[in-house]
Coordinates of C-alpha atoms in Angstrom, one line a residue:
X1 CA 52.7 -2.2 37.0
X2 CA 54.8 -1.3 40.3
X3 CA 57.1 -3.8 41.3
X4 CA 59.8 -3.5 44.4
X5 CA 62.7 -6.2 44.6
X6 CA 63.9 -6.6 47.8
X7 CA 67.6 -8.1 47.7
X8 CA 69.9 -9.0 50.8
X9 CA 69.0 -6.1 52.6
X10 CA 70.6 -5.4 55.9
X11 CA 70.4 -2.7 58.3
X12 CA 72.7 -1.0 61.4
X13 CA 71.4 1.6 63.5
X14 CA 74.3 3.3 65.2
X15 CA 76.5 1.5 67.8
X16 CA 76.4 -1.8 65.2
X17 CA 72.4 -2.5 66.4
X18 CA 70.9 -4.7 63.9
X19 CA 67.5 -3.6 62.8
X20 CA 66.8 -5.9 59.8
X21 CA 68.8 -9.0 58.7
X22 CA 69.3 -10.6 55.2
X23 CA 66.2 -9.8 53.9
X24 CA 65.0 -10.8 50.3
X25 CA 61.6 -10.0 49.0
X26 CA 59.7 -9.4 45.7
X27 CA 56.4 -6.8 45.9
X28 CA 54.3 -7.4 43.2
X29 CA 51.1 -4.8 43.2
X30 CA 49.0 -7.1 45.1
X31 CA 47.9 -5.6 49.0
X32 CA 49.9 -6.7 51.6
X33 CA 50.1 -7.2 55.4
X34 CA 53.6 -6.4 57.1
X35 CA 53.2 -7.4 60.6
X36 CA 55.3 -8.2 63.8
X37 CA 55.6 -7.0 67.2
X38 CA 57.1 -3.5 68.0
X39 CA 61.0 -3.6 67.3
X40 CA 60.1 -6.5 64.5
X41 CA 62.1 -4.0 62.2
X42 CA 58.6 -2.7 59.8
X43 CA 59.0 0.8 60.1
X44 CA 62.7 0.5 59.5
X45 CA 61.6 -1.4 55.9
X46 CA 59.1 0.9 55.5
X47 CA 62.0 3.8 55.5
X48 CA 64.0 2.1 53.3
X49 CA 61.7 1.2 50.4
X50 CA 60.8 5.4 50.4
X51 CA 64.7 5.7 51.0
X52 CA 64.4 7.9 54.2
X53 CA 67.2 5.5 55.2
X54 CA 69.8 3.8 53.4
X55 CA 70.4 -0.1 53.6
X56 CA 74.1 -0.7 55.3
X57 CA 74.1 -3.9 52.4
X58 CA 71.8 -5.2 49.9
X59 CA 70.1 -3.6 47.3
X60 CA 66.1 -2.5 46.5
X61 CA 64.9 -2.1 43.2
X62 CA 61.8 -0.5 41.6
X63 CA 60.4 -1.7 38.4
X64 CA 63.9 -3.1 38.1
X65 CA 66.1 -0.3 38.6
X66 CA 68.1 0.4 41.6
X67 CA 66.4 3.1 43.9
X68 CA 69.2 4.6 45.0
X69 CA 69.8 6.3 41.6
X70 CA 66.6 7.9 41.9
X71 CA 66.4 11.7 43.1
X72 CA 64.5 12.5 46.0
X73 CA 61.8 14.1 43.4
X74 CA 61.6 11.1 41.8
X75 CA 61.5 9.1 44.8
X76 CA 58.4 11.3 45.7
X77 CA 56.3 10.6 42.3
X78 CA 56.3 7.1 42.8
X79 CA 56.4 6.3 46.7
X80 CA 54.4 7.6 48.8
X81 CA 54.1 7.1 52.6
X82 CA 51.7 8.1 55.0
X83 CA 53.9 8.2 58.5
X84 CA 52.4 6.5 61.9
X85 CA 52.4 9.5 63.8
X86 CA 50.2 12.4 61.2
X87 CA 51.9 14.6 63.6
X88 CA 55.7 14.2 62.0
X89 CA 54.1 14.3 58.7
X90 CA 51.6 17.6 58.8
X91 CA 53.3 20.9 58.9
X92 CA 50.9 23.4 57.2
X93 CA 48.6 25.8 58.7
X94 CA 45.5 24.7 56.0
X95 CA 44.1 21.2 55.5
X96 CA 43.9 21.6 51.9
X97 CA 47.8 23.0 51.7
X98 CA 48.9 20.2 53.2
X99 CA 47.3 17.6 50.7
X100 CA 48.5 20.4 47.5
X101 CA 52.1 20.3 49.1
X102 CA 53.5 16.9 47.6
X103 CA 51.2 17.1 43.9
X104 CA 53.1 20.7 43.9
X105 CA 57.0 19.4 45.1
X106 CA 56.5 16.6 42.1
X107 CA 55.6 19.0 39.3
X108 CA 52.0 19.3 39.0
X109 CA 50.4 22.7 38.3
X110 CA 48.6 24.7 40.9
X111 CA 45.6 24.2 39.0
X112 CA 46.2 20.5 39.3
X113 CA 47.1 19.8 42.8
X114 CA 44.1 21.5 43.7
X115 CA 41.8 19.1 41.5
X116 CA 43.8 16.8 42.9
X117 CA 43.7 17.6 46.6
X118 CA 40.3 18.2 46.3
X119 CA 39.9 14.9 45.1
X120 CA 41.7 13.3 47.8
X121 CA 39.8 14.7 50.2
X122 CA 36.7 13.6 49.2
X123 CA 38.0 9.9 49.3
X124 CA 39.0 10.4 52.6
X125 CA 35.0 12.3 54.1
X126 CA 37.2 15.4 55.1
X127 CA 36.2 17.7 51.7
X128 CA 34.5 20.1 54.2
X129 CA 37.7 20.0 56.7
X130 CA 39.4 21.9 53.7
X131 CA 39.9 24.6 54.7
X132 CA 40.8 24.5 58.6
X133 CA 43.9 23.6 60.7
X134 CA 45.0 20.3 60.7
X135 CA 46.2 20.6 64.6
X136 CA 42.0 21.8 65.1
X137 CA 41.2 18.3 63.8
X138 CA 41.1 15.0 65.8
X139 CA 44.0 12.4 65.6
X140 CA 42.0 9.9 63.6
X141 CA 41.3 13.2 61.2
X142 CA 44.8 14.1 61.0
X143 CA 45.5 10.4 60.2
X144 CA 43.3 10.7 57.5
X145 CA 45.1 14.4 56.4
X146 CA 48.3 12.0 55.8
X147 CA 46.7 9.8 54.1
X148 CA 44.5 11.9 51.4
X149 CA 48.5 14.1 51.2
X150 CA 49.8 10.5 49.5
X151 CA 46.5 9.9 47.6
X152 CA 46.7 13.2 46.0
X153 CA 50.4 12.6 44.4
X154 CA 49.1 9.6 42.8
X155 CA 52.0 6.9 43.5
X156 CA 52.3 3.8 42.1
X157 CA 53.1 2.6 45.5
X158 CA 51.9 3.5 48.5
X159 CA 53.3 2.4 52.2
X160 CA 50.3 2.7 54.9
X161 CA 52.0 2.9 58.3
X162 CA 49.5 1.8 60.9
X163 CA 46.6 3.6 58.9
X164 CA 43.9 2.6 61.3
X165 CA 45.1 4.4 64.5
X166 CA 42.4 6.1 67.0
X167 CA 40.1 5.1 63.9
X168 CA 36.6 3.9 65.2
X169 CA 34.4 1.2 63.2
X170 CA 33.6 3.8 60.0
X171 CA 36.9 4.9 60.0
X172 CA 38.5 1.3 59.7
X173 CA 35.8 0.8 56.6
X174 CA 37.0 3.5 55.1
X175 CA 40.8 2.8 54.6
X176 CA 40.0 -0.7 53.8
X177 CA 37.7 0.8 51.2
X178 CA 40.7 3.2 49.9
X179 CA 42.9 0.1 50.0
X180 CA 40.7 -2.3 47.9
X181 CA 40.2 1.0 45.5
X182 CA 43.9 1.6 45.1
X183 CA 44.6 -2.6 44.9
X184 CA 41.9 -2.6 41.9
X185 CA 43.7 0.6 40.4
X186 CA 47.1 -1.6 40.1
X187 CA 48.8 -0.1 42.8
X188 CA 51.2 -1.8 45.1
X189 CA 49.6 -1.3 48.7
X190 CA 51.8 -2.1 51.9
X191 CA 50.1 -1.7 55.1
X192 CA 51.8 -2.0 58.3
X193 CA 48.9 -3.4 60.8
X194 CA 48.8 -4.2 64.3
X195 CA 44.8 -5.3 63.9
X196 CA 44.6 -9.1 62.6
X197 CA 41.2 -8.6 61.8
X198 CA 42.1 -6.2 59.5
X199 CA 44.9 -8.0 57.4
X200 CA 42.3 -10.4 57.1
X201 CA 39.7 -8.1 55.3
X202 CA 42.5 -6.2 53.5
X203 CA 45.5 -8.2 52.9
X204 CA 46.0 -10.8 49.9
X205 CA 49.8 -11.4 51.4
X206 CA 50.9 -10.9 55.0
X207 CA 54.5 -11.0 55.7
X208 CA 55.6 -11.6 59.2
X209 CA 58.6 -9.9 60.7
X210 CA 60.5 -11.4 63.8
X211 CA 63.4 -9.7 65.2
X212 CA 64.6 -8.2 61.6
X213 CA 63.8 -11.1 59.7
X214 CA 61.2 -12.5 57.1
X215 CA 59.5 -15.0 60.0
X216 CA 57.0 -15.9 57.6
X217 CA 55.5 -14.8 53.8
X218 CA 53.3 -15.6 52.0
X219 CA 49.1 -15.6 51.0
X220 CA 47.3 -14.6 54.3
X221 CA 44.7 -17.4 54.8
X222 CA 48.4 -19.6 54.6
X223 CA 50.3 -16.9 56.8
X224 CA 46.9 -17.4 59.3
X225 CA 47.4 -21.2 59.5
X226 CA 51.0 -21.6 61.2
X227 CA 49.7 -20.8 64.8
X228 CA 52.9 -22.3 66.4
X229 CA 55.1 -19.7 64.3
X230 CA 52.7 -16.8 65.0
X231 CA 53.1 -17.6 68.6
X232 CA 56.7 -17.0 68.2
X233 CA 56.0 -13.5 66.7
X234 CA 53.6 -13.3 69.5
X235 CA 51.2 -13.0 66.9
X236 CA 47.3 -13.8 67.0
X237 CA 45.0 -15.0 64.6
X238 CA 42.3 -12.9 63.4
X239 CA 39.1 -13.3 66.1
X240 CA 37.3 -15.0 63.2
X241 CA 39.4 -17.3 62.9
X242 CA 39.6 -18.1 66.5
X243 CA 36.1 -18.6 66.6
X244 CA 36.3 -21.1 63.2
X245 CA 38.8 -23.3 64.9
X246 CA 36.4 -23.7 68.5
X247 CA 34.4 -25.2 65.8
X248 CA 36.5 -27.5 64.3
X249 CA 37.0 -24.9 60.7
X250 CA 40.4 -24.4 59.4
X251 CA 41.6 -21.6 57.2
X252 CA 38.5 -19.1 57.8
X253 CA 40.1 -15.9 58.4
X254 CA 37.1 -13.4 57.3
X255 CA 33.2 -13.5 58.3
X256 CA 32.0 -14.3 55.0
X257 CA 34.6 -17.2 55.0
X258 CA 33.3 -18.7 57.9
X259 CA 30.0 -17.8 57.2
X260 CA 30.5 -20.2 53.8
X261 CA 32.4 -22.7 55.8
X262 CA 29.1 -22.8 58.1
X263 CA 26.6 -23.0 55.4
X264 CA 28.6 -26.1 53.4
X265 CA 28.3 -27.9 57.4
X266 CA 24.1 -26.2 57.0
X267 CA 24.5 -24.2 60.3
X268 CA 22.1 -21.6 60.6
X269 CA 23.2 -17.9 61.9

């Protein structure tokens, strides 16, 4: 089972800017929520869990070992990241080379990443987008191009950075889908969300982070109950949960939640 270890890390951008401060986490393959406002310092933690940047102190192990001993290869076969912008991620002329490109840079056979692009595909509704031009499809589609490219390699971990962008309503339900899937497969799932409503439907753990730091960690219903903190993050609760507290119910983040909340009080929807 994956497992990242998170130990003192710190990070400098140039010019001595802090970007993330002291932080210590353990990732056990169980989906979870890494929110904050922009500049929180998530897409910086996001880059140095797939090592696209060093830390400037602490370390970050994977299933124990220190990742900085990994090659860039090996990196690859078991982290995978699916960038918030498709646009910095996609650079081939054909949908379906794109998803063969990583299965093919971490050793499978040309036979292989096909199946396996193929595959991915599928999971994601673009099969029949095969064969076109990413830059001919939509920016939710290309979103969805990144994401079937990291499905295809087959990574024990896999790092969603704002998955859900210019997604509409079926497009949401399907990543949260792909997420559940991948959860129930054993994989560790991190997803970097702006939408509350979604960490609520998709997210066991959220882990809140405020100006480089762990704000707050821990199981999401909790995470969902310390409103005064969130404020601080300038952080809102899921609308569900609004709408539970107007009516005196605490810990409901999710519709079915409230819904059983509502039925143990005998109010009728």
């Amino acid at each position: 089972m994956p497992d990242i270890t998170v130990k003192n890390v710190q990070f400098y951008f140039p010019g001595n800017v802090e970007a993330l401060h002291a932080v210590d986490l353990h990732l056990p393959p169980v989906p979870t929520a890494i929110v904050g406002e922009n500049g929180a310092g998530k897409t910086t933690f996001a880059k140095l869990l797939k090592r696209l940047l060093k830390p400037s102190q602490g370390k970050i192990l994977l299933n124990g070992g220190p990742i900085d001993r990994l090659s860039t290869t090996q990196i690859a076969a078991h982290i995978g990241l699916v960038f918030q912008n498709p646009d910095h991620q996609i650079f081939k002329n054909r949908v379906r080379d794109e998803v063969m490109f990583g299965p093919l840079q971490i050793g499978l056979s040309k036979k292989k990443a096909y199946e396996a692009a193929s595959q991915a595909l599928k999971r994601v509704g673009l099969a029949e987008s095969s064969e076109e031009n990413p830059y001919d499809l939509a920016l939710s589609e290309r979103k969805l191009v990144g994401v079937a490219s990291i499905l295809a390699m087959d990574t024990d971990v896999i790092i969603l950075d704002e998955p859900t962008i210019g997604q509409d309503e079926r497009g949401k339900q399907l990543i949260t889908s792909v997420v559940r899937e991948l959860s129930e497969e054993g994989k560790l799932v991190l997803c970097i969300l702006h939408d509350m409503n979604l960490v609520a439907d998709m997210c066991e753990r959220t882990i809140v982070f405020h100006h480089g730091r762990v704000f707050l960690d821990g199981e999401t219903n909790w995470v969902f109950s310390h409103e005064e903190v969130l404020n601080q993050a300038a952080i809102e609760p899921p609308q569900v949960m609004q709408v539970a507290r107007q009516l005196g119910i605490k810990h409901a983040v999710t519709e079915q939640a409230l819904l059983n909340e509502l039925a143990k009080l005998k109010i009728k929807c």
